[in-house]
Amino acid sequence: MRSILHVDMDAFYASIEERENPAIRGKPIVVGAAPGYRGVVTTCSYAARKFGVRSAMPISRAVRLLPPSAGVYLPVRMSLYASVSRLVMAILARYTPLVEPLSLDEAFLDVGASEKLFGDARTIAERIRGDIRRELALPASVGVAPNKFVAKVASDSAKPDGILLVEAERVLEFLAPLSVRRIFGVGPEMEAALKREGISLIGDLQARSPEDLVARLGPIGATLHALARGDDDRPVVADHEAKSHGHETTFESDVSDRRALETCLLRFAEDVAFDLRRRRLVAKTVHLKLRYHDFTTVTRDKSLERPVQTAKRLFETARDLLAKLDPRRPVRLIGISAAGLRHEDAAAQRFLFANPEERALRVERAMDSIRGRYGKDGVRPARLLEEDQDGDG
Ligand code: TTP
Ligand code: MG
């Protein structure tokens, strides 16, 4: 029996806005287009949902349900939400390498192999909710079930700020009273087609034979029948399958200033390192790529004695590689990537990281959490800030 978690943040963008501004806490919050303009509600807080406001609703309709005098209307701040998302995913990665993000605010986890280490699936779910609440001051809901489909339906039922465990023996009775709309892919049209067959609840699907459903609905009938019975053997596919991870950029005009190139490398190293830590990976090799003004491209790499996951070490290594190249040739593109990726192993971590790396790692981990609170630009090494003040950011 597998143990699958579906973690989904509650009213994600609205909860972040609420966290950022104590003055609006508890008020009905709508994130999306500005009142009086065209556009839709991206999301809204549960307090706003009481007024009937929903995601994807035209903002004009939201304003009729919830006048701006009674609620708080805010624009979307995507980069803030994305940086918080990275921290949410980093918390999830503490409990298993098998994390499959579906969007910024939700992911599946297979925690079967983690139970020895962290406790049973429910305990892991509680710990995750606790970590997210404590470290990010945000609410999350978690569904726990034998497979993805049931876990996702369960997290939906647990909302807001809840947890729901559906044991294998209870899957059928859990699903039976729910609307067929709770099955992903069943939209208004399919709902109407099912209704014509006398089917409105998942239990109605359970009561039919798969042959009957296929005869009436076509091949989709078989899928609906399987899902209605809670049969779903899709694996959780982790997002760190990638063999290397990097960043590169092409300059608008060629650059021959060494310092500017280094600044660029430092910035990329930060992003790459942040991502490595989020995915609980360490890198054994650093690659540097340069394309010169004449389009000749050179790559250099260096394998490290001990795997790294800090911007400091990635940057130093890339800078050393850069130092060996001809400083006079104007550069058109520069890139850095981390390769030889492997999982940071909680137990092995102690001896894997050399001391200087360990110190840098503590500092950068601390920066990760500030980054989540204040967005990517909340924290930057002093050198990058200097650069920004020069108007060169
Ligand atoms: P959801 O998880 O669907 O919604 P939510 O987190 O706001 O609320 P809840 O899960 O508690 O029901 O989506 C996550 C974020 O994705 C959401 O905060 C805003 C964004 N989003 C869109 O941009 N467009 C959409 O149509 C939806 C539904 C969400
Ligand atoms: Mg959500």
Coordinates of N, CA, C and O and ligand atoms in Angstrom, one line a residue, residues 8-15 40-44 46 49 55-56 76 78 81 103-106 141 156 159-160, ligand 1:
D8 N -1.6 21.2 -0.5 CA -2.1 22.4 -1.3 C -2.3 23.6 -0.4 O -2.9 23.5 0.7
M9 N -1.6 24.7 -0.7 CA -1.7 25.9 0.1 C -3.1 26.5 0.0 O -3.8 26.4 -1.0
D10 N -3.6 27.0 1.1 CA -4.9 27.6 1.1 C -4.9 29.1 0.6 O -4.1 29.9 1.1
A11 N -5.8 29.3 -0.3 CA -5.9 30.7 -0.9 C -4.5 31.3 -1.1 O -4.2 32.4 -0.6
F12 N -3.6 30.6 -1.8 CA -2.2 30.8 -1.7 C -1.8 32.3 -1.9 O -1.2 32.9 -0.9
Y13 N -2.1 32.9 -3.0 CA -1.7 34.3 -3.2 C -2.3 35.3 -2.1 O -1.6 36.1 -1.6
A14 N -3.5 35.0 -1.8 CA -4.2 35.9 -0.9 C -3.6 35.7 0.5 O -3.5 36.7 1.3
S15 N -3.3 34.5 0.9 CA -2.7 34.2 2.2 C -1.3 34.9 2.3 O -0.9 35.4 3.4
V40 N -9.9 39.3 -14.3 CA -10.6 38.4 -13.4 C -9.9 38.3 -12.0 O -8.8 38.9 -11.8
V41 N -10.6 37.6 -11.2 CA -10.1 37.3 -9.8 C -9.1 36.2 -10.0 O -9.4 35.1 -10.6
T42 N -7.9 36.4 -9.5 CA -6.9 35.3 -9.6 C -7.1 34.3 -8.4 O -7.2 33.1 -8.6
T43 N -7.2 34.9 -7.3 CA -7.7 34.1 -6.1 C -8.2 35.0 -5.1 O -8.1 36.2 -5.2
C44 N -8.8 34.5 -4.0 CA -9.3 35.3 -3.0 C -9.3 34.5 -1.7 O -9.3 33.3 -1.7
Y46 N -10.5 33.1 2.1 CA -11.7 32.4 2.4 C -12.8 33.4 3.0 O -14.0 33.2 2.8
R49 N -14.5 34.5 0.0 CA -15.3 33.4 -0.6 C -16.7 33.4 0.1 O -17.7 33.0 -0.6
S55 N -12.2 32.3 -7.7 CA -11.2 32.4 -8.8 C -11.8 32.4 -10.2 O -12.8 31.7 -10.4
A56 N -11.2 33.1 -11.1 CA -11.6 33.2 -12.5 C -12.8 34.0 -12.8 O -13.3 34.1 -13.9
V76 N -1.7 41.2 -8.5 CA -0.9 40.0 -8.4 C 0.6 40.3 -8.3 O 1.1 41.1 -9.1
M78 N 3.6 38.2 -8.7 CA 4.0 36.9 -9.1 C 5.4 36.5 -8.5 O 5.6 35.4 -8.0
Y81 N 5.2 35.5 -4.9 CA 4.6 34.1 -4.7 C 5.5 33.0 -5.2 O 5.5 32.0 -4.6
S103 N 1.9 22.8 -9.3 CA 1.8 24.2 -9.6 C 2.6 24.9 -8.5 O 3.2 24.2 -7.7
L104 N 2.5 26.2 -8.5 CA 3.3 26.9 -7.4 C 2.9 26.5 -6.0 O 3.7 26.5 -5.1
D105 N 1.6 26.1 -5.8 CA 1.1 25.9 -4.5 C 0.7 24.5 -4.1 O 0.1 24.3 -3.1
E106 N 1.0 23.5 -5.0 CA 0.6 22.1 -4.6 C 1.6 21.1 -5.2 O 2.3 21.3 -6.2
S141 N -3.3 22.7 3.4 CA -4.1 21.6 3.7 C -3.5 20.4 3.0 O -2.8 20.5 2.0
D156 N -8.7 18.6 -0.9 CA -9.7 19.6 -1.2 C -10.8 19.5 -0.1 O -11.3 20.6 0.3
K159 N -9.8 21.4 3.2 CA -9.7 22.8 3.2 C -10.8 23.5 4.0 O -11.9 23.1 4.0
P160 N -10.4 24.7 4.6 CA -9.1 25.3 4.7 C -8.4 24.8 5.9 O -9.0 24.5 6.9
Ligands
TTP1 P1 -5.5 27.0 -6.1 O1 -4.7 26.0 -5.2 O2 -6.5 26.4 -7.1 O3 -6.3 28.1 -5.2 P2 -5.9 28.7 -3.9 O4 -4.6 28.2 -3.3 O5 -6.0 30.2 -4.1 O6 -7.1 28.4 -2.9 P3 -7.4 26.9 -2.3 O7 -6.4 26.0 -2.8 O8 -7.4 27.1 -0.8 O9 -8.8 26.6 -2.9 O10 -4.5 27.8 -6.9 C1 -3.2 28.3 -6.3 C2 -2.9 29.7 -6.8 O11 -2.9 29.6 -8.2 C3 -3.9 30.7 -6.4 O12 -3.6 31.3 -5.2 C4 -3.9 31.6 -7.6 C5 -3.4 30.9 -8.7 N1 -4.5 30.6 -9.7 C6 -4.6 31.3 -10.9 O13 -3.7 32.0 -11.2 N2 -5.6 31.1 -11.7 C7 -6.6 30.2 -11.4 O14 -7.6 30.0 -12.2 C8 -6.6 29.5 -10.1 C9 -7.7 28.6 -9.8 C10 -5.5 29.7 -9.3

